[in-house]
Short mmCIF file of N, CA and C in Angstrom, two decimals:
data_model
loop_
_atom_site.label_atom_id
_atom_site.label_comp_id
_atom_site.label_asym_id
_atom_site.label_seq_id
_atom_site.Cartn_x
_atom_site.Cartn_y
_atom_site.Cartn_z
N THR L 521 -18.85 -49.09 234.23
CA THR L 521 -18.06 -49.55 233.11
C THR L 521 -17.87 -51.04 233.25
N ILE L 522 -18.22 -51.77 232.20
CA ILE L 522 -18.03 -53.21 232.25
C ILE L 522 -16.96 -53.69 231.30
N TYR L 523 -16.51 -52.84 230.40
CA TYR L 523 -15.44 -53.23 229.49
C TYR L 523 -14.69 -51.98 229.06
N GLU L 524 -13.38 -52.09 228.99
CA GLU L 524 -12.55 -50.98 228.57
C GLU L 524 -11.30 -51.55 227.91
N CYS L 525 -10.84 -50.92 226.85
CA CYS L 525 -9.60 -51.36 226.23
C CYS L 525 -8.80 -50.14 225.80
N HIS L 526 -7.49 -50.32 225.72
CA HIS L 526 -6.59 -49.23 225.39
C HIS L 526 -5.58 -49.69 224.35
N ALA L 527 -5.20 -48.80 223.47
CA ALA L 527 -4.24 -49.13 222.42
C ALA L 527 -2.91 -49.58 223.00
N PHE L 528 -2.50 -48.99 224.14
CA PHE L 528 -1.21 -49.37 224.70
C PHE L 528 -1.24 -50.75 225.35
N ASN L 529 -2.41 -51.35 225.49
CA ASN L 529 -2.52 -52.72 226.02
C ASN L 529 -2.77 -53.73 224.91
N GLY L 530 -2.43 -53.40 223.70
CA GLY L 530 -2.58 -54.34 222.59
C GLY L 530 -3.80 -54.07 221.73
N GLY L 531 -4.55 -53.02 222.01
CA GLY L 531 -5.69 -52.68 221.18
C GLY L 531 -6.98 -53.33 221.63
N CYS L 532 -8.02 -53.09 220.86
CA CYS L 532 -9.35 -53.57 221.21
C CYS L 532 -9.80 -54.64 220.22
N PRO L 533 -10.50 -55.66 220.70
CA PRO L 533 -11.01 -56.68 219.79
C PRO L 533 -12.13 -56.11 218.92
N ALA L 534 -12.39 -56.76 217.81
CA ALA L 534 -13.44 -56.29 216.90
C ALA L 534 -14.82 -56.46 217.52
N THR L 535 -15.01 -57.47 218.36
CA THR L 535 -16.31 -57.72 218.98
C THR L 535 -16.12 -57.93 220.48
N VAL L 536 -16.99 -57.33 221.26
CA VAL L 536 -16.96 -57.50 222.70
C VAL L 536 -18.26 -58.18 223.11
N THR L 537 -18.16 -59.27 223.87
CA THR L 537 -19.34 -59.98 224.34
C THR L 537 -19.43 -59.81 225.85
N VAL L 538 -20.60 -59.42 226.32
CA VAL L 538 -20.85 -59.27 227.74
C VAL L 538 -21.86 -60.34 228.13
N ASN L 539 -21.47 -61.19 229.07
CA ASN L 539 -22.33 -62.29 229.50
C ASN L 539 -23.03 -61.98 230.82
N ASP L 540 -24.06 -62.77 231.11
CA ASP L 540 -24.75 -62.77 232.41
C ASP L 540 -25.49 -61.48 232.72
N LEU L 541 -26.02 -60.78 231.72
CA LEU L 541 -26.87 -59.63 231.98
C LEU L 541 -28.32 -60.10 232.05
N ALA L 542 -29.06 -59.54 232.98
CA ALA L 542 -30.48 -59.86 233.08
C ALA L 542 -31.21 -59.30 231.86
N PRO L 543 -32.32 -59.94 231.44
CA PRO L 543 -33.08 -59.38 230.32
C PRO L 543 -33.52 -57.95 230.62
N GLY L 544 -33.50 -57.12 229.62
CA GLY L 544 -33.91 -55.73 229.79
C GLY L 544 -33.24 -54.85 228.77
N VAL L 545 -33.48 -53.56 228.88
CA VAL L 545 -32.89 -52.58 227.98
C VAL L 545 -31.78 -51.88 228.74
N TYR L 546 -30.61 -51.78 228.12
CA TYR L 546 -29.44 -51.18 228.74
C TYR L 546 -28.95 -50.02 227.89
N TRP L 547 -28.14 -49.17 228.49
CA TRP L 547 -27.51 -48.07 227.77
C TRP L 547 -26.09 -48.47 227.45
N VAL L 548 -25.73 -48.42 226.17
CA VAL L 548 -24.39 -48.76 225.73
C VAL L 548 -23.81 -47.53 225.05
N SER L 549 -22.61 -47.15 225.49
CA SER L 549 -21.95 -46.02 224.84
C SER L 549 -20.55 -46.44 224.47
N GLY L 550 -20.10 -45.96 223.35
CA GLY L 550 -18.73 -46.22 222.91
C GLY L 550 -18.07 -44.91 222.59
N ARG L 551 -16.81 -44.78 222.95
CA ARG L 551 -16.13 -43.51 222.76
C ARG L 551 -14.67 -43.78 222.42
N VAL L 552 -14.16 -43.09 221.40
CA VAL L 552 -12.73 -43.13 221.09
C VAL L 552 -12.16 -41.78 221.48
N ILE L 553 -11.12 -41.81 222.33
CA ILE L 553 -10.52 -40.59 222.85
C ILE L 553 -9.10 -40.49 222.31
N ASP L 554 -8.72 -39.27 221.90
CA ASP L 554 -7.39 -39.02 221.35
C ASP L 554 -6.32 -39.24 222.43
N SER L 555 -5.07 -39.26 222.03
CA SER L 555 -3.97 -39.54 222.95
C SER L 555 -3.82 -38.48 224.04
N ASP L 556 -4.49 -37.32 223.91
CA ASP L 556 -4.43 -36.30 224.96
C ASP L 556 -5.37 -36.63 226.12
N TRP L 557 -6.15 -37.72 226.00
CA TRP L 557 -7.11 -38.21 227.00
C TRP L 557 -8.24 -37.22 227.25
N VAL L 558 -8.45 -36.27 226.33
CA VAL L 558 -9.50 -35.28 226.48
C VAL L 558 -10.38 -35.23 225.24
N THR L 559 -9.77 -35.12 224.07
CA THR L 559 -10.50 -34.93 222.82
C THR L 559 -11.24 -36.20 222.42
N VAL L 560 -12.58 -36.09 222.29
CA VAL L 560 -13.38 -37.22 221.85
C VAL L 560 -13.39 -37.22 220.33
N LEU L 561 -12.86 -38.28 219.73
CA LEU L 561 -12.79 -38.37 218.27
C LEU L 561 -14.12 -38.81 217.68
N CYS L 562 -14.81 -39.74 218.33
CA CYS L 562 -16.15 -40.15 217.88
C CYS L 562 -16.82 -40.91 219.01
N GLU L 563 -18.17 -40.95 218.95
CA GLU L 563 -18.97 -41.60 219.97
C GLU L 563 -20.12 -42.34 219.31
N ALA L 564 -20.62 -43.35 219.98
CA ALA L 564 -21.82 -44.05 219.54
C ALA L 564 -22.65 -44.40 220.78
N PHE L 565 -23.95 -44.27 220.68
CA PHE L 565 -24.84 -44.60 221.78
C PHE L 565 -25.96 -45.48 221.26
N GLU L 566 -26.46 -46.36 222.10
CA GLU L 566 -27.54 -47.26 221.70
C GLU L 566 -28.25 -47.76 222.95
N ASP L 567 -29.52 -48.07 222.83
CA ASP L 567 -30.30 -48.71 223.90
C ASP L 567 -30.67 -50.11 223.44
N PRO L 568 -29.73 -51.05 223.49
CA PRO L 568 -30.04 -52.39 222.99
C PRO L 568 -30.86 -53.19 223.99
N ARG L 569 -31.60 -54.15 223.49
CA ARG L 569 -32.35 -55.07 224.32
C ARG L 569 -31.52 -56.33 224.45
N VAL L 570 -31.27 -56.74 225.69
CA VAL L 570 -30.48 -57.94 225.92
C VAL L 570 -31.18 -59.12 225.27
N GLY L 571 -30.41 -59.88 224.50
CA GLY L 571 -30.96 -61.02 223.77
C GLY L 571 -31.11 -60.73 222.29
N GLY L 572 -31.13 -59.43 221.91
CA GLY L 572 -31.24 -59.06 220.50
C GLY L 572 -29.93 -58.50 220.03
N ALA L 573 -29.66 -58.61 218.76
CA ALA L 573 -28.40 -58.09 218.22
C ALA L 573 -28.71 -56.99 217.22
N ARG L 574 -28.38 -55.76 217.59
CA ARG L 574 -28.55 -54.61 216.70
C ARG L 574 -27.19 -54.01 216.41
N ALA L 575 -26.99 -53.59 215.20
CA ALA L 575 -25.77 -52.86 214.87
C ALA L 575 -25.85 -51.49 215.53
N ILE L 576 -24.77 -51.02 216.08
CA ILE L 576 -24.72 -49.71 216.70
C ILE L 576 -23.98 -48.79 215.75
N ASP L 577 -24.64 -47.73 215.30
CA ASP L 577 -24.02 -46.79 214.38
C ASP L 577 -24.00 -45.42 215.04
N ASN L 578 -22.98 -44.62 214.74
CA ASN L 578 -22.98 -43.25 215.22
C ASN L 578 -23.55 -42.36 214.11
N SER L 579 -23.54 -41.04 214.36
CA SER L 579 -24.14 -40.12 213.40
C SER L 579 -23.45 -40.12 212.04
N ASN L 580 -22.23 -40.61 211.97
CA ASN L 580 -21.52 -40.68 210.70
C ASN L 580 -21.73 -42.01 209.99
N GLY L 581 -22.51 -42.91 210.61
CA GLY L 581 -22.76 -44.20 210.00
C GLY L 581 -21.63 -45.19 210.18
N GLU L 582 -20.63 -44.87 210.99
CA GLU L 582 -19.53 -45.80 211.21
C GLU L 582 -20.00 -46.91 212.15
N ARG L 583 -19.54 -48.12 211.88
CA ARG L 583 -19.90 -49.25 212.74
C ARG L 583 -19.25 -49.07 214.11
N ALA L 584 -20.01 -49.27 215.15
CA ALA L 584 -19.48 -49.09 216.50
C ALA L 584 -18.36 -50.06 216.80
N GLU L 585 -18.38 -51.24 216.19
CA GLU L 585 -17.31 -52.20 216.44
C GLU L 585 -15.95 -51.62 216.08
N ARG L 586 -15.92 -50.64 215.17
CA ARG L 586 -14.66 -50.04 214.76
C ARG L 586 -14.29 -48.84 215.62
N ILE L 587 -15.25 -48.28 216.37
CA ILE L 587 -14.94 -47.07 217.13
C ILE L 587 -15.01 -47.26 218.62
N LEU L 588 -15.47 -48.40 219.08
CA LEU L 588 -15.64 -48.57 220.52
C LEU L 588 -14.31 -48.63 221.25
N ASN L 589 -14.19 -47.82 222.27
CA ASN L 589 -13.06 -47.90 223.18
C ASN L 589 -13.56 -48.21 224.58
N LYS L 590 -14.82 -47.89 224.83
CA LYS L 590 -15.37 -48.07 226.15
C LYS L 590 -16.84 -48.40 226.01
N ILE L 591 -17.29 -49.44 226.67
CA ILE L 591 -18.71 -49.78 226.67
C ILE L 591 -19.21 -49.60 228.08
N ALA L 592 -20.28 -48.84 228.25
CA ALA L 592 -20.84 -48.63 229.58
C ALA L 592 -22.26 -49.14 229.60
N VAL L 593 -22.63 -49.81 230.66
CA VAL L 593 -24.01 -50.26 230.86
C VAL L 593 -24.49 -49.63 232.15
N SER L 594 -25.58 -48.90 232.07
CA SER L 594 -26.11 -48.25 233.26
C SER L 594 -27.60 -48.09 233.13
N SER L 595 -28.20 -47.49 234.13
CA SER L 595 -29.63 -47.26 234.11
C SER L 595 -29.92 -45.84 233.63
N LYS L 596 -29.07 -45.29 232.81
CA LYS L 596 -29.20 -43.96 232.22
C LYS L 596 -29.06 -42.84 233.25
N SER L 597 -28.50 -43.11 234.39
CA SER L 597 -28.20 -42.04 235.33
C SER L 597 -27.09 -41.21 234.72
N PRO L 598 -27.19 -39.88 234.84
CA PRO L 598 -26.12 -39.07 234.28
C PRO L 598 -24.81 -39.34 235.01
N ASP L 599 -23.73 -39.22 234.29
CA ASP L 599 -22.41 -39.47 234.86
C ASP L 599 -21.51 -38.31 234.45
N PHE L 600 -20.35 -38.23 235.07
CA PHE L 600 -19.39 -37.18 234.71
C PHE L 600 -17.99 -37.73 234.92
N GLY L 601 -17.05 -37.06 234.30
CA GLY L 601 -15.65 -37.42 234.45
C GLY L 601 -14.89 -36.29 235.11
N ILE L 602 -13.79 -36.63 235.79
CA ILE L 602 -12.93 -35.61 236.39
C ILE L 602 -11.49 -35.92 236.02
N PHE L 603 -10.74 -34.88 235.73
CA PHE L 603 -9.34 -35.04 235.40
C PHE L 603 -8.63 -33.71 235.60
N PRO L 604 -7.37 -33.67 235.92
CA PRO L 604 -6.56 -34.81 236.30
C PRO L 604 -6.93 -35.27 237.71
N ASN L 605 -6.56 -36.46 238.03
CA ASN L 605 -6.78 -37.00 239.36
C ASN L 605 -5.59 -37.89 239.70
N PRO L 606 -4.69 -37.46 240.54
CA PRO L 606 -4.77 -36.33 241.46
C PRO L 606 -4.65 -34.99 240.75
N ALA L 607 -5.26 -33.98 241.37
CA ALA L 607 -5.28 -32.62 240.83
C ALA L 607 -4.35 -31.74 241.65
N GLN L 608 -3.92 -30.63 241.03
CA GLN L 608 -3.08 -29.68 241.76
C GLN L 608 -3.81 -28.36 241.93
N ASP L 609 -3.80 -27.52 240.90
CA ASP L 609 -4.37 -26.18 241.02
C ASP L 609 -5.73 -26.03 240.36
N ALA L 610 -6.12 -27.01 239.54
CA ALA L 610 -7.42 -26.94 238.85
C ALA L 610 -7.91 -28.35 238.56
N LEU L 611 -9.21 -28.47 238.44
CA LEU L 611 -9.84 -29.75 238.16
C LEU L 611 -10.82 -29.54 237.01
N ASN L 612 -10.78 -30.40 236.01
CA ASN L 612 -11.73 -30.33 234.90
C ASN L 612 -12.83 -31.35 235.12
N VAL L 613 -14.06 -30.93 234.91
CA VAL L 613 -15.21 -31.80 235.08
C VAL L 613 -15.90 -31.93 233.73
N SER L 614 -16.05 -33.16 233.25
CA SER L 614 -16.73 -33.43 231.98
C SER L 614 -18.23 -33.47 232.25
N LEU L 615 -18.99 -32.64 231.55
CA LEU L 615 -20.43 -32.48 231.81
C LEU L 615 -21.30 -32.94 230.65
N THR L 616 -20.82 -33.82 229.81
CA THR L 616 -21.56 -34.23 228.61
C THR L 616 -22.98 -34.67 228.93
N ASP L 617 -23.18 -35.44 229.99
CA ASP L 617 -24.52 -35.93 230.34
C ASP L 617 -25.44 -34.86 230.92
N PHE L 618 -24.90 -33.66 231.19
CA PHE L 618 -25.68 -32.61 231.83
C PHE L 618 -25.97 -31.43 230.90
N VAL L 619 -25.59 -31.53 229.63
CA VAL L 619 -25.83 -30.43 228.68
C VAL L 619 -27.32 -30.13 228.64
N GLY L 620 -27.65 -28.84 228.74
CA GLY L 620 -29.04 -28.39 228.72
C GLY L 620 -29.71 -28.37 230.09
N LYS L 621 -29.00 -28.78 231.13
CA LYS L 621 -29.58 -28.84 232.48
C LYS L 621 -28.95 -27.79 233.38
N ASP L 622 -29.68 -27.41 234.43
CA ASP L 622 -29.15 -26.55 235.46
C ASP L 622 -28.52 -27.44 236.52
N ILE L 623 -27.27 -27.15 236.88
CA ILE L 623 -26.57 -28.00 237.84
C ILE L 623 -25.81 -27.16 238.87
N GLN L 624 -25.41 -27.84 239.92
CA GLN L 624 -24.49 -27.26 240.88
C GLN L 624 -23.37 -28.29 241.07
N ILE L 625 -22.12 -27.83 240.96
CA ILE L 625 -20.95 -28.69 241.17
C ILE L 625 -20.35 -28.29 242.51
N GLN L 626 -20.16 -29.28 243.38
CA GLN L 626 -19.57 -29.03 244.69
C GLN L 626 -18.31 -29.86 244.86
N VAL L 627 -17.30 -29.26 245.48
CA VAL L 627 -16.12 -30.00 245.94
C VAL L 627 -16.25 -30.01 247.46
N ILE L 628 -16.36 -31.22 248.02
CA ILE L 628 -16.69 -31.38 249.44
C ILE L 628 -15.52 -32.06 250.15
N ASP L 629 -15.13 -31.53 251.32
CA ASP L 629 -14.05 -32.14 252.08
C ASP L 629 -14.55 -33.36 252.84
N GLN L 630 -13.65 -34.03 253.56
CA GLN L 630 -14.01 -35.26 254.25
C GLN L 630 -14.96 -35.05 255.42
N LEU L 631 -15.13 -33.81 255.85
CA LEU L 631 -16.08 -33.50 256.92
C LEU L 631 -17.46 -33.13 256.36
N GLY L 632 -17.59 -33.16 255.04
CA GLY L 632 -18.87 -32.83 254.41
C GLY L 632 -19.07 -31.36 254.12
N LYS L 633 -18.03 -30.57 254.29
CA LYS L 633 -18.11 -29.12 254.07
C LYS L 633 -17.71 -28.79 252.63
N PRO L 634 -18.56 -28.07 251.90
CA PRO L 634 -18.18 -27.65 250.54
C PRO L 634 -17.04 -26.64 250.59
N VAL L 635 -15.97 -26.91 249.83
CA VAL L 635 -14.86 -25.97 249.72
C VAL L 635 -14.93 -25.18 248.42
N ARG L 636 -15.68 -25.68 247.47
CA ARG L 636 -15.98 -24.99 246.20
C ARG L 636 -17.41 -25.35 245.80
N SER L 637 -18.11 -24.39 245.24
CA SER L 637 -19.46 -24.63 244.75
C SER L 637 -19.68 -23.73 243.54
N ILE L 638 -20.06 -24.34 242.43
CA ILE L 638 -20.28 -23.60 241.19
C ILE L 638 -21.66 -23.95 240.66
N LYS L 639 -22.46 -22.94 240.37
CA LYS L 639 -23.77 -23.15 239.77
C LYS L 639 -23.67 -22.86 238.28
N VAL L 640 -24.18 -23.78 237.46
CA VAL L 640 -24.16 -23.60 236.01
C VAL L 640 -25.58 -23.76 235.51
N ASP L 641 -26.14 -22.69 234.96
CA ASP L 641 -27.48 -22.74 234.39
C ASP L 641 -27.40 -23.14 232.93
N ASN L 642 -28.26 -24.06 232.52
CA ASN L 642 -28.35 -24.50 231.13
C ASN L 642 -26.95 -24.82 230.57
N VAL L 643 -26.36 -25.90 231.09
CA VAL L 643 -25.00 -26.29 230.70
C VAL L 643 -24.87 -26.32 229.18
N LYS L 644 -23.89 -25.58 228.66
CA LYS L 644 -23.64 -25.55 227.22
C LYS L 644 -22.28 -26.14 226.88
N GLU L 645 -21.32 -25.99 227.76
CA GLU L 645 -19.96 -26.48 227.54
C GLU L 645 -19.82 -27.90 228.07
N ALA L 646 -19.03 -28.71 227.38
CA ALA L 646 -18.83 -30.11 227.80
C ALA L 646 -17.92 -30.21 229.01
N TYR L 647 -17.15 -29.14 229.31
CA TYR L 647 -16.21 -29.17 230.42
C TYR L 647 -16.33 -27.92 231.25
N GLN L 648 -16.13 -28.06 232.55
CA GLN L 648 -16.08 -26.94 233.49
C GLN L 648 -14.80 -27.08 234.29
N THR L 649 -14.05 -25.99 234.42
CA THR L 649 -12.82 -26.01 235.21
C THR L 649 -13.09 -25.42 236.58
N ILE L 650 -12.60 -26.10 237.62
CA ILE L 650 -12.77 -25.65 238.99
C ILE L 650 -11.40 -25.28 239.54
N ASP L 651 -11.30 -24.07 240.07
CA ASP L 651 -10.06 -23.57 240.65
C ASP L 651 -9.82 -24.24 242.01
N LEU L 652 -8.61 -24.79 242.20
CA LEU L 652 -8.25 -25.44 243.46
C LEU L 652 -7.07 -24.75 244.14
N LEU L 653 -6.78 -23.50 243.76
CA LEU L 653 -5.58 -22.81 244.26
C LEU L 653 -5.50 -22.77 245.78
N ASN L 654 -6.60 -22.48 246.47
CA ASN L 654 -6.57 -22.37 247.93
C ASN L 654 -7.15 -23.60 248.62
N VAL L 655 -7.20 -24.72 247.92
CA VAL L 655 -7.70 -25.96 248.51
C VAL L 655 -6.51 -26.77 248.99
N ASN L 656 -6.59 -27.24 250.24
CA ASN L 656 -5.49 -28.01 250.84
C ASN L 656 -5.40 -29.41 250.25
N ASN L 657 -4.23 -30.02 250.39
CA ASN L 657 -4.05 -31.41 249.99
C ASN L 657 -5.06 -32.28 250.75
N GLY L 658 -5.56 -33.30 250.07
CA GLY L 658 -6.49 -34.21 250.73
C GLY L 658 -7.37 -34.92 249.73
N ILE L 659 -8.32 -35.69 250.25
CA ILE L 659 -9.29 -36.41 249.44
C ILE L 659 -10.62 -35.68 249.54
N TYR L 660 -11.21 -35.41 248.39
CA TYR L 660 -12.46 -34.67 248.31
C TYR L 660 -13.46 -35.45 247.46
N THR L 661 -14.72 -35.07 247.59
CA THR L 661 -15.77 -35.61 246.73
C THR L 661 -16.25 -34.49 245.82
N VAL L 662 -16.28 -34.77 244.53
CA VAL L 662 -16.89 -33.84 243.58
C VAL L 662 -18.31 -34.35 243.37
N ARG L 663 -19.30 -33.51 243.67
CA ARG L 663 -20.70 -33.91 243.58
C ARG L 663 -21.44 -32.97 242.64
N ILE L 664 -22.29 -33.57 241.80
CA ILE L 664 -23.12 -32.77 240.90
C ILE L 664 -24.57 -32.96 241.28
N LEU L 665 -25.25 -31.84 241.49
CA LEU L 665 -26.67 -31.83 241.81
C LEU L 665 -27.41 -31.28 240.60
N SER L 666 -28.46 -31.97 240.19
CA SER L 666 -29.26 -31.55 239.04
C SER L 666 -30.72 -31.81 239.36
N ASP L 667 -31.59 -30.87 239.01
CA ASP L 667 -33.02 -31.02 239.31
C ASP L 667 -33.56 -32.33 238.76
N GLY L 668 -34.30 -33.04 239.60
CA GLY L 668 -34.95 -34.27 239.17
C GLY L 668 -34.03 -35.46 239.06
N GLN L 669 -32.76 -35.32 239.43
CA GLN L 669 -31.79 -36.40 239.33
C GLN L 669 -31.18 -36.67 240.70
N LYS L 670 -30.82 -37.92 240.91
CA LYS L 670 -30.09 -38.29 242.11
C LYS L 670 -28.69 -37.67 242.03
N PRO L 671 -28.19 -37.06 243.12
CA PRO L 671 -26.84 -36.51 243.08
C PRO L 671 -25.82 -37.60 242.74
N VAL L 672 -24.80 -37.22 241.98
CA VAL L 672 -23.73 -38.16 241.63
C VAL L 672 -22.41 -37.57 242.12
N GLY L 673 -21.52 -38.44 242.56
CA GLY L 673 -20.26 -37.96 243.10
C GLY L 673 -19.11 -38.87 242.77
N LYS L 674 -17.90 -38.30 242.79
CA LYS L 674 -16.66 -39.04 242.56
C LYS L 674 -15.59 -38.46 243.45
N LYS L 675 -14.66 -39.33 243.85
CA LYS L 675 -13.53 -38.90 244.68
C LYS L 675 -12.43 -38.30 243.83
N VAL L 676 -11.76 -37.29 244.40
CA VAL L 676 -10.61 -36.68 243.77
C VAL L 676 -9.57 -36.41 244.84
N ILE L 677 -8.33 -36.56 244.48
CA ILE L 677 -7.21 -36.28 245.38
C ILE L 677 -6.59 -34.96 244.95
N VAL L 678 -6.41 -34.07 245.91
CA VAL L 678 -5.68 -32.82 245.67
C VAL L 678 -4.30 -33.01 246.29
N ASN L 679 -3.27 -32.89 245.45
CA ASN L 679 -1.90 -33.12 245.88
C ASN L 679 -1.01 -32.10 245.20
N LYS L 680 -0.61 -31.08 245.93
CA LYS L 680 0.19 -29.99 245.34
C LYS L 680 1.66 -30.19 245.58
#
């Protein structure tokens, strides 16, 4: 993530400029999320070429400048979100980038031992809930394995 803005911090500017990017094609995504921090109200995606200016439109034809809440630049590696963090009895994993893929989600302790492992074939749902009822307080890594992709992971704190 190279830019993020929130309504409670005074809102988002109409135009966001990102400087000092090397020439190339980047992935830009914009997302407006409802006040529940879960419901995605609208999204826009684009593969712009640095140095060129293209309007980014979503499927409804809305200008991205009006809907952007978050701009991400990456090499198109799949990503995921986790919430809440810290977690208590359950953890939600956002799987938008993995829809249609076979994956394995692991919750790994600091010694590298999986304490939870869930296999999901042909991901259809945007979210997966992981039960943490018998998981002790501590810092864990949530890792997603997908065929043909580099594993991706994020830290989560379990605090009951």
